[in-house]
mmCIF file with all atom_site columns, C-alpha atoms in Angstrom:
data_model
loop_
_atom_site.group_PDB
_atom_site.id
_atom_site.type_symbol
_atom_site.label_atom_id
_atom_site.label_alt_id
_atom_site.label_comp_id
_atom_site.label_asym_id
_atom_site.label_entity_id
_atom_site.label_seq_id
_atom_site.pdbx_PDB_ins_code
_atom_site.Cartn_x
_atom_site.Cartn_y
_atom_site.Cartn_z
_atom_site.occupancy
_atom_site.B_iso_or_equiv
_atom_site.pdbx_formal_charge
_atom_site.auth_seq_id
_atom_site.auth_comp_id
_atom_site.auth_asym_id
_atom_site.auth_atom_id
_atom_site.pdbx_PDB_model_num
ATOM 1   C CA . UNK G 1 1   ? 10.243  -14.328 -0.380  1.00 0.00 ? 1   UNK G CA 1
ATOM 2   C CA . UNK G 1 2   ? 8.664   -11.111 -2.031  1.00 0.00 ? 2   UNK G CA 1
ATOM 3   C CA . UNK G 1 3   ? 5.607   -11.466 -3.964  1.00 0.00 ? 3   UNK G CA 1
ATOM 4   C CA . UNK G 1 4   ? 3.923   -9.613  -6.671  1.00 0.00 ? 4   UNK G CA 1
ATOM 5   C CA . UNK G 1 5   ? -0.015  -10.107 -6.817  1.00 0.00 ? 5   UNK G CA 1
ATOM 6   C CA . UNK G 1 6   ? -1.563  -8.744  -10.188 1.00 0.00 ? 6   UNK G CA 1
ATOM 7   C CA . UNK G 1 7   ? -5.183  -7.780  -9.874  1.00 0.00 ? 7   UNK G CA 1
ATOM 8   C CA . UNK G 1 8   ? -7.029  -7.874  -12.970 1.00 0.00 ? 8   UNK G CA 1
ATOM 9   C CA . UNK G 1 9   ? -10.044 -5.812  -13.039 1.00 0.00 ? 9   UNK G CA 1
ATOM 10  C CA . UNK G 1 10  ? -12.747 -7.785  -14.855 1.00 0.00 ? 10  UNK G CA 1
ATOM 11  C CA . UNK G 1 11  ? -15.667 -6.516  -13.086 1.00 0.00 ? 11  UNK G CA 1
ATOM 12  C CA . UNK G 1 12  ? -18.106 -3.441  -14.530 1.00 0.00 ? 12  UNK G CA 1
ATOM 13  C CA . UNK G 1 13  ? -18.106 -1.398  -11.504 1.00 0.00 ? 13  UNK G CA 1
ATOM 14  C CA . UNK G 1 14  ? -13.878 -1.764  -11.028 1.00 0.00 ? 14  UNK G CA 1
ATOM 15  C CA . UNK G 1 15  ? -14.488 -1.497  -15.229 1.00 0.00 ? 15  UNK G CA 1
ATOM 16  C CA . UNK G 1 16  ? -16.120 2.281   -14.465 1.00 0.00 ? 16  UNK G CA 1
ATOM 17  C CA . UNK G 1 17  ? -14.136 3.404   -11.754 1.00 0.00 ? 17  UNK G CA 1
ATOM 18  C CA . UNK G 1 18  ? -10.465 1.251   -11.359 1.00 0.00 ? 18  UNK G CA 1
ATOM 19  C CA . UNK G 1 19  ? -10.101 3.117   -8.114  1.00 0.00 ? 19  UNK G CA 1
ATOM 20  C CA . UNK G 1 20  ? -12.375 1.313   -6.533  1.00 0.00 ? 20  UNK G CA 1
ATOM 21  C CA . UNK G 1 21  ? -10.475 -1.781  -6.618  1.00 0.00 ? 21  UNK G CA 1
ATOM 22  C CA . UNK G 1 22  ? -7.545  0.058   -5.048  1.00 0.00 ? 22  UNK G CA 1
ATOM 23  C CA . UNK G 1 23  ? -10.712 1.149   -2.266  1.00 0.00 ? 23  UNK G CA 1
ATOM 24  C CA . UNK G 1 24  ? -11.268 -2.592  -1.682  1.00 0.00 ? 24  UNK G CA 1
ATOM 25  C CA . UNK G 1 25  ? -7.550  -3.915  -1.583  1.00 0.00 ? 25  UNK G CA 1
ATOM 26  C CA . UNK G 1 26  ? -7.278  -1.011  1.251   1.00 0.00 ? 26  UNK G CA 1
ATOM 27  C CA . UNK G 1 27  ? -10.012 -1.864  3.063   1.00 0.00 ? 27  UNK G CA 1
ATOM 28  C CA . UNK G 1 28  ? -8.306  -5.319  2.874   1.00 0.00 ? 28  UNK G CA 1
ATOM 29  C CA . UNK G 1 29  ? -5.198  -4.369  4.138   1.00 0.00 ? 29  UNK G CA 1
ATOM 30  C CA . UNK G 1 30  ? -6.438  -2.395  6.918   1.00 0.00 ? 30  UNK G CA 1
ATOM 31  C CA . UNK G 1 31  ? -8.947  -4.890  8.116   1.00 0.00 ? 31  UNK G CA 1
ATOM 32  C CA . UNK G 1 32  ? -5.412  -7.117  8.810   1.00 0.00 ? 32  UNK G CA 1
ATOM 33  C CA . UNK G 1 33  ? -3.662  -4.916  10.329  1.00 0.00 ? 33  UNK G CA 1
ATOM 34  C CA . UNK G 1 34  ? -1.395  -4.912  7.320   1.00 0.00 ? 34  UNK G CA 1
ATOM 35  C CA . UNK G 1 35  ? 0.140   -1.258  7.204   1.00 0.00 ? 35  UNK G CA 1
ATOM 36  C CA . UNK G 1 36  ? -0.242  -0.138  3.115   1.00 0.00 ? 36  UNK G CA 1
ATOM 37  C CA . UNK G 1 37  ? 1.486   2.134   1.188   1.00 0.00 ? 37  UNK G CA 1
ATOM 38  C CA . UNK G 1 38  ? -0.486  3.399   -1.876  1.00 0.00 ? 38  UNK G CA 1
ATOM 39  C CA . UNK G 1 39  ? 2.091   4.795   -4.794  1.00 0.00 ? 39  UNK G CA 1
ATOM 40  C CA . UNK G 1 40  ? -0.219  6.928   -6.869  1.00 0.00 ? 40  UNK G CA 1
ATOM 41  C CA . UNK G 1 41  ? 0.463   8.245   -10.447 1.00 0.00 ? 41  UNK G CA 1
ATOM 42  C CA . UNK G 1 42  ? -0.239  11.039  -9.736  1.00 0.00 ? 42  UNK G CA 1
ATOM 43  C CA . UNK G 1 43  ? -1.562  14.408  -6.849  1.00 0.00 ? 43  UNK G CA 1
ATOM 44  C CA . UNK G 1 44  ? -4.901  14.411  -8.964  1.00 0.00 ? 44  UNK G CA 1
ATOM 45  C CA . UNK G 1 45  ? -5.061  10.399  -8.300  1.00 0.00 ? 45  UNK G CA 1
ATOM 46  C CA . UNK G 1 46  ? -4.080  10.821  -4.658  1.00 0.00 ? 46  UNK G CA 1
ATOM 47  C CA . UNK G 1 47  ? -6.979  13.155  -4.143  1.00 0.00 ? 47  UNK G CA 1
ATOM 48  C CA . UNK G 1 48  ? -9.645  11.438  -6.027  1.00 0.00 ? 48  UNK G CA 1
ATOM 49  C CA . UNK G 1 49  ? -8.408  7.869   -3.958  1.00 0.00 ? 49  UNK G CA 1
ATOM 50  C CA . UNK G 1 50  ? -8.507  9.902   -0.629  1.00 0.00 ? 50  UNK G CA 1
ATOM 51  C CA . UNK G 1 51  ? -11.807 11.174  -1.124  1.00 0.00 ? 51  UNK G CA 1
ATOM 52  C CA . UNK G 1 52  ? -12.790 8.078   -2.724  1.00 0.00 ? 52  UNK G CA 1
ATOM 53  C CA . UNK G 1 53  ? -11.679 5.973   0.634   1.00 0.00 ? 53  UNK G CA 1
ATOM 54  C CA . UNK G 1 54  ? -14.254 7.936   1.938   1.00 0.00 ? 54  UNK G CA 1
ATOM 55  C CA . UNK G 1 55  ? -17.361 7.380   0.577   1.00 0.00 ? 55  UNK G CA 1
ATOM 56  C CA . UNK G 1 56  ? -16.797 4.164   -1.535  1.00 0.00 ? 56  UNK G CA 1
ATOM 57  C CA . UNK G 1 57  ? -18.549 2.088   1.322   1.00 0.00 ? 57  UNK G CA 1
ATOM 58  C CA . UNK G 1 58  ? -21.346 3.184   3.850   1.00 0.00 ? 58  UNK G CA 1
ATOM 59  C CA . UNK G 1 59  ? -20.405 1.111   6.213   1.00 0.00 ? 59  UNK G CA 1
ATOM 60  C CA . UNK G 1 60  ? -16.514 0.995   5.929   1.00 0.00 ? 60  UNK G CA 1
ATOM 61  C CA . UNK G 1 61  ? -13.934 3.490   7.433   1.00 0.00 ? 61  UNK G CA 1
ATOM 62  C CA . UNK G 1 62  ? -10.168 2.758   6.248   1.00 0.00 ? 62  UNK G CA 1
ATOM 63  C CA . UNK G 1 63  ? -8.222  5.332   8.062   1.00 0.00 ? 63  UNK G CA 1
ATOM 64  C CA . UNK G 1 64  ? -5.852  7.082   5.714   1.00 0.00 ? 64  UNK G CA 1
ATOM 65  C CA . UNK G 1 65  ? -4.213  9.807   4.664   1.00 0.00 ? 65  UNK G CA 1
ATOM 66  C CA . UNK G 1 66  ? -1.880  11.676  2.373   1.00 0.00 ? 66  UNK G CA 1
ATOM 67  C CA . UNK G 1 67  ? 2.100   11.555  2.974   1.00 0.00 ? 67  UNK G CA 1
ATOM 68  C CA . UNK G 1 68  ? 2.662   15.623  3.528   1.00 0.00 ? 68  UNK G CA 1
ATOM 69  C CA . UNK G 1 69  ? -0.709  16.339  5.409   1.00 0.00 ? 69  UNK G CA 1
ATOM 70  C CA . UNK G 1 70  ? 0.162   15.217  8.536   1.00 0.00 ? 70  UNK G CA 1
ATOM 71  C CA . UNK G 1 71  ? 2.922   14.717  11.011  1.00 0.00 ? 71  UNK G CA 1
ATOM 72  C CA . UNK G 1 72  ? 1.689   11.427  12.493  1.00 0.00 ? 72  UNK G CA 1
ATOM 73  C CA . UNK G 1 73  ? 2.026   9.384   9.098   1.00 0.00 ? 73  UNK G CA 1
ATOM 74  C CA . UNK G 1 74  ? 3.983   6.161   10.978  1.00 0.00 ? 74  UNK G CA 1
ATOM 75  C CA . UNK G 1 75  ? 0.451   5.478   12.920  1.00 0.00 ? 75  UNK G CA 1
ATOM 76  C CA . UNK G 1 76  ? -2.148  5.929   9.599   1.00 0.00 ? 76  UNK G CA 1
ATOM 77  C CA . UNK G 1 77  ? -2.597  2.203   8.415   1.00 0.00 ? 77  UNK G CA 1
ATOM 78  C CA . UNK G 1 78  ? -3.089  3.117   4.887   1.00 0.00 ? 78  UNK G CA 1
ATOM 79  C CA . UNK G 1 79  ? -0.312  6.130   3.469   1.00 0.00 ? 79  UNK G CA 1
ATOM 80  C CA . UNK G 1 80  ? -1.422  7.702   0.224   1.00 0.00 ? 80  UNK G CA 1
ATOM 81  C CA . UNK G 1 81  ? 1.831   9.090   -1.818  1.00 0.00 ? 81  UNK G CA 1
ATOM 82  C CA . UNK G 1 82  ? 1.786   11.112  -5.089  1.00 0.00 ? 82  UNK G CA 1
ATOM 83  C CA . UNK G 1 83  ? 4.990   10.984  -6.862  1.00 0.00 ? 83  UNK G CA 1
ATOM 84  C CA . UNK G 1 84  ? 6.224   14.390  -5.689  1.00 0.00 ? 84  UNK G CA 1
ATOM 85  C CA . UNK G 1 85  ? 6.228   13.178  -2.001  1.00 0.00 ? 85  UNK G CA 1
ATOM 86  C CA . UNK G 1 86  ? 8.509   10.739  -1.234  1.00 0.00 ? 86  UNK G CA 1
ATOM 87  C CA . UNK G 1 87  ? 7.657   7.821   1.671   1.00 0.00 ? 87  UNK G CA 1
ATOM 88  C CA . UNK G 1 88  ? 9.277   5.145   3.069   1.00 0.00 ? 88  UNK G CA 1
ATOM 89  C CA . UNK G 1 89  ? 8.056   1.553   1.630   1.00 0.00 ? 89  UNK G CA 1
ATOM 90  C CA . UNK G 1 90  ? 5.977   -0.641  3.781   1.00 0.00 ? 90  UNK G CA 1
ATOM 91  C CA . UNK G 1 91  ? 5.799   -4.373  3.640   1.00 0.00 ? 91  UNK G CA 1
ATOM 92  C CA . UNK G 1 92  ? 2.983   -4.068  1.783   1.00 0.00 ? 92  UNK G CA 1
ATOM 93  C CA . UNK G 1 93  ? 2.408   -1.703  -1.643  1.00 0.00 ? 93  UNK G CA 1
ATOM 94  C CA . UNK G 1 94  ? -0.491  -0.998  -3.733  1.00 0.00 ? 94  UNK G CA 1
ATOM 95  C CA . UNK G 1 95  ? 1.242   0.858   -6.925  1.00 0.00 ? 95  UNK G CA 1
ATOM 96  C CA . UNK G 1 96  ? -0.395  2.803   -9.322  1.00 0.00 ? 96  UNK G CA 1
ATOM 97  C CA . UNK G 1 97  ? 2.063   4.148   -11.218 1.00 0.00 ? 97  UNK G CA 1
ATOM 98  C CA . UNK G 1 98  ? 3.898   2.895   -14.439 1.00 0.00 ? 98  UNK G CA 1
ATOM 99  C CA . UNK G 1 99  ? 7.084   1.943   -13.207 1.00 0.00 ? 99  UNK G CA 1
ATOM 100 C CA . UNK G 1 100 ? 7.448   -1.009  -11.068 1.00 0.00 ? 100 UNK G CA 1
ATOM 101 C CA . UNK G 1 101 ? 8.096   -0.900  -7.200  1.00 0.00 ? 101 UNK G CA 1
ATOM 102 C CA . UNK G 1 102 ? 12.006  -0.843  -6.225  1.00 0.00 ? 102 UNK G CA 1
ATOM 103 C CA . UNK G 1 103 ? 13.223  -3.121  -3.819  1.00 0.00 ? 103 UNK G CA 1
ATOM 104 C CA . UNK G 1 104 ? 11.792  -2.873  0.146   1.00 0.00 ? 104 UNK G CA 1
ATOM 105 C CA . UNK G 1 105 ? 8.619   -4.420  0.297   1.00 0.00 ? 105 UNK G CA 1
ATOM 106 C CA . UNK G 1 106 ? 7.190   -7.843  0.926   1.00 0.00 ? 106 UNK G CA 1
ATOM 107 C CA . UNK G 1 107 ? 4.275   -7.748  -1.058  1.00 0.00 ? 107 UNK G CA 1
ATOM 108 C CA . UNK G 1 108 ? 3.216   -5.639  -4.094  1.00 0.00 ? 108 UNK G CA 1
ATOM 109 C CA . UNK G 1 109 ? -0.205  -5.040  -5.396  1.00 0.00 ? 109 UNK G CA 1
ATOM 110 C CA . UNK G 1 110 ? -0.544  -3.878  -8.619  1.00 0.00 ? 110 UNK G CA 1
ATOM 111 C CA . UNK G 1 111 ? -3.846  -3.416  -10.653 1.00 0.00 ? 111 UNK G CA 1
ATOM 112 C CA . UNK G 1 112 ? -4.516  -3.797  -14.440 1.00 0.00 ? 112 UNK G CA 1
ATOM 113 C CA . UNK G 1 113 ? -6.801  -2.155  -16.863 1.00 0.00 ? 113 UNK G CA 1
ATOM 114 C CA . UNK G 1 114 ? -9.579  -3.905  -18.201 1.00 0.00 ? 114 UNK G CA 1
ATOM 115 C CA . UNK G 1 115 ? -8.221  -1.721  -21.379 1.00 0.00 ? 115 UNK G CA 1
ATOM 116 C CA . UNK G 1 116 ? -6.125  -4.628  -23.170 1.00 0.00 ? 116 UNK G CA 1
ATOM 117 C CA . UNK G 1 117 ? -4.328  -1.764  -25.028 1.00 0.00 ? 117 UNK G CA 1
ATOM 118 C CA . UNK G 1 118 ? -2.987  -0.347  -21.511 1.00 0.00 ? 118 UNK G CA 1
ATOM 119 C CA . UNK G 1 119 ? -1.607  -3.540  -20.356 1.00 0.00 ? 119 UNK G CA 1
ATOM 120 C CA . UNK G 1 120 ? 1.800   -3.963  -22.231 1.00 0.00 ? 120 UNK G CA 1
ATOM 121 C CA . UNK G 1 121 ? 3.468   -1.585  -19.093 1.00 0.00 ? 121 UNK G CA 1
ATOM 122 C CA . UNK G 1 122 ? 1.741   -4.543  -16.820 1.00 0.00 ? 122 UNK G CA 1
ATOM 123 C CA . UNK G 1 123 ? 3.379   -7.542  -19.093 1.00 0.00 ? 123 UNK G CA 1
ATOM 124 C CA . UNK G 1 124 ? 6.960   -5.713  -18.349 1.00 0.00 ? 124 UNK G CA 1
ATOM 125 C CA . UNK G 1 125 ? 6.513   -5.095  -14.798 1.00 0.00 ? 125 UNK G CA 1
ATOM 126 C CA . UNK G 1 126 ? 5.328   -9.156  -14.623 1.00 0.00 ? 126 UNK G CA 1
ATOM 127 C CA . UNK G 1 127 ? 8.737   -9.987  -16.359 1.00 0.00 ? 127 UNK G CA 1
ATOM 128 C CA . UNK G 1 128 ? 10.746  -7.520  -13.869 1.00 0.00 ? 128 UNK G CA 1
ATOM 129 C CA . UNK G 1 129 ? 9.330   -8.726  -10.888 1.00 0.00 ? 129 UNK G CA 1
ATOM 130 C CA . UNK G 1 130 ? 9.821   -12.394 -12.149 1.00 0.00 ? 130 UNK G CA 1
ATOM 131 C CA . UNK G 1 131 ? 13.432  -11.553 -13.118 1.00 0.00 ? 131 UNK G CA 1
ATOM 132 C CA . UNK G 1 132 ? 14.138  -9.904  -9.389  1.00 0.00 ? 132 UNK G CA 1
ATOM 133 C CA . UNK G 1 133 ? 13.186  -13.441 -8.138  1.00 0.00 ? 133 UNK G CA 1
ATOM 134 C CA . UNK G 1 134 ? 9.721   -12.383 -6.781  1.00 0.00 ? 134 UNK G CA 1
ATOM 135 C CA . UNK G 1 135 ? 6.511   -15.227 -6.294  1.00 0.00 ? 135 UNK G CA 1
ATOM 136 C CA . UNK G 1 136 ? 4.332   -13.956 -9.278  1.00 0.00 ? 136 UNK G CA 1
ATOM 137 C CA . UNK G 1 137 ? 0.638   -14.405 -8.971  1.00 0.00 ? 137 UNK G CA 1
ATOM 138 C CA . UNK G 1 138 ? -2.686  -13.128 -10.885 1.00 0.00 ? 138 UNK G CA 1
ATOM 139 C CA . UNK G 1 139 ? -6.106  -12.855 -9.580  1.00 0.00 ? 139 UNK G CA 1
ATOM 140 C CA . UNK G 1 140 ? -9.493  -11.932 -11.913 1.00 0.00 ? 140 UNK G CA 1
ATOM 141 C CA . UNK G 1 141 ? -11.192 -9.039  -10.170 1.00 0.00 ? 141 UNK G CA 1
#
């Protein structure tokens, strides 16, 4: 069965800069050997996370790259899309943007604001993944 995991950011430095969570669920994924697909909201997001997956951690690499930059995307365990590129859906997605993930994944990630005001999109995606049938589940970051 599909799931949905919500990740609720909670902590100051995920408070300061949310795209560090996205760094750490990554990291995550890779570590696993769990091929990720990252739907960003936009280029200017796909840019910051890319350089982001970079430097967030000394002592971590999490090979990546954007969809469009290179040929070899199949092999890259963690794909990087902005909305004007399209990619194929992996088993597992981290989405950032404000619609919620079609069918053709296994597992979604999504991860909400510490902002209580920018949550209502969250609450609808919850109900639509619910509604599809999907295992629901929410974890305090």
């Amino acid at each position: 069965m599909a799931r949905a995991d919500f990740y609720l950011i909670g902590k100051p430095r995920f408070r300061e800069q949310p795209l560090l969570l996205a760094c750490e669920l990554a990291r995550k994924a890779s570590d696993a050997g769990l091929p990720m697909l990252v739907l960003c909201a936009s280029s200017a997001q796909a840019e910051l996370l890319d350089d982001l997956l970079w430097s967030f951690d000394p002592d971590a690499y999490v090979p990546h790259q954007i969809v469009g930059a290179d040929e070899d995307e199949d092999e890259v365990p963690v794909l990087i899309a902005a909305p004007e590129h399209d990619a194929a859906l992996r088993p597992l997605v981290l989405n950032l943007r404000d619609a919620a993930v079609p069918e053709g994944f296994d597992r979604v990630l999504e991860v909400v604001p510490a902002d209580d005001s920018a949550r209502g999109p969250l609450r609808e995606r919850w109900k639509q993944y619910v509604a599809r049938g999907l295992e629901v589940a929410k974890h305090d970051m």
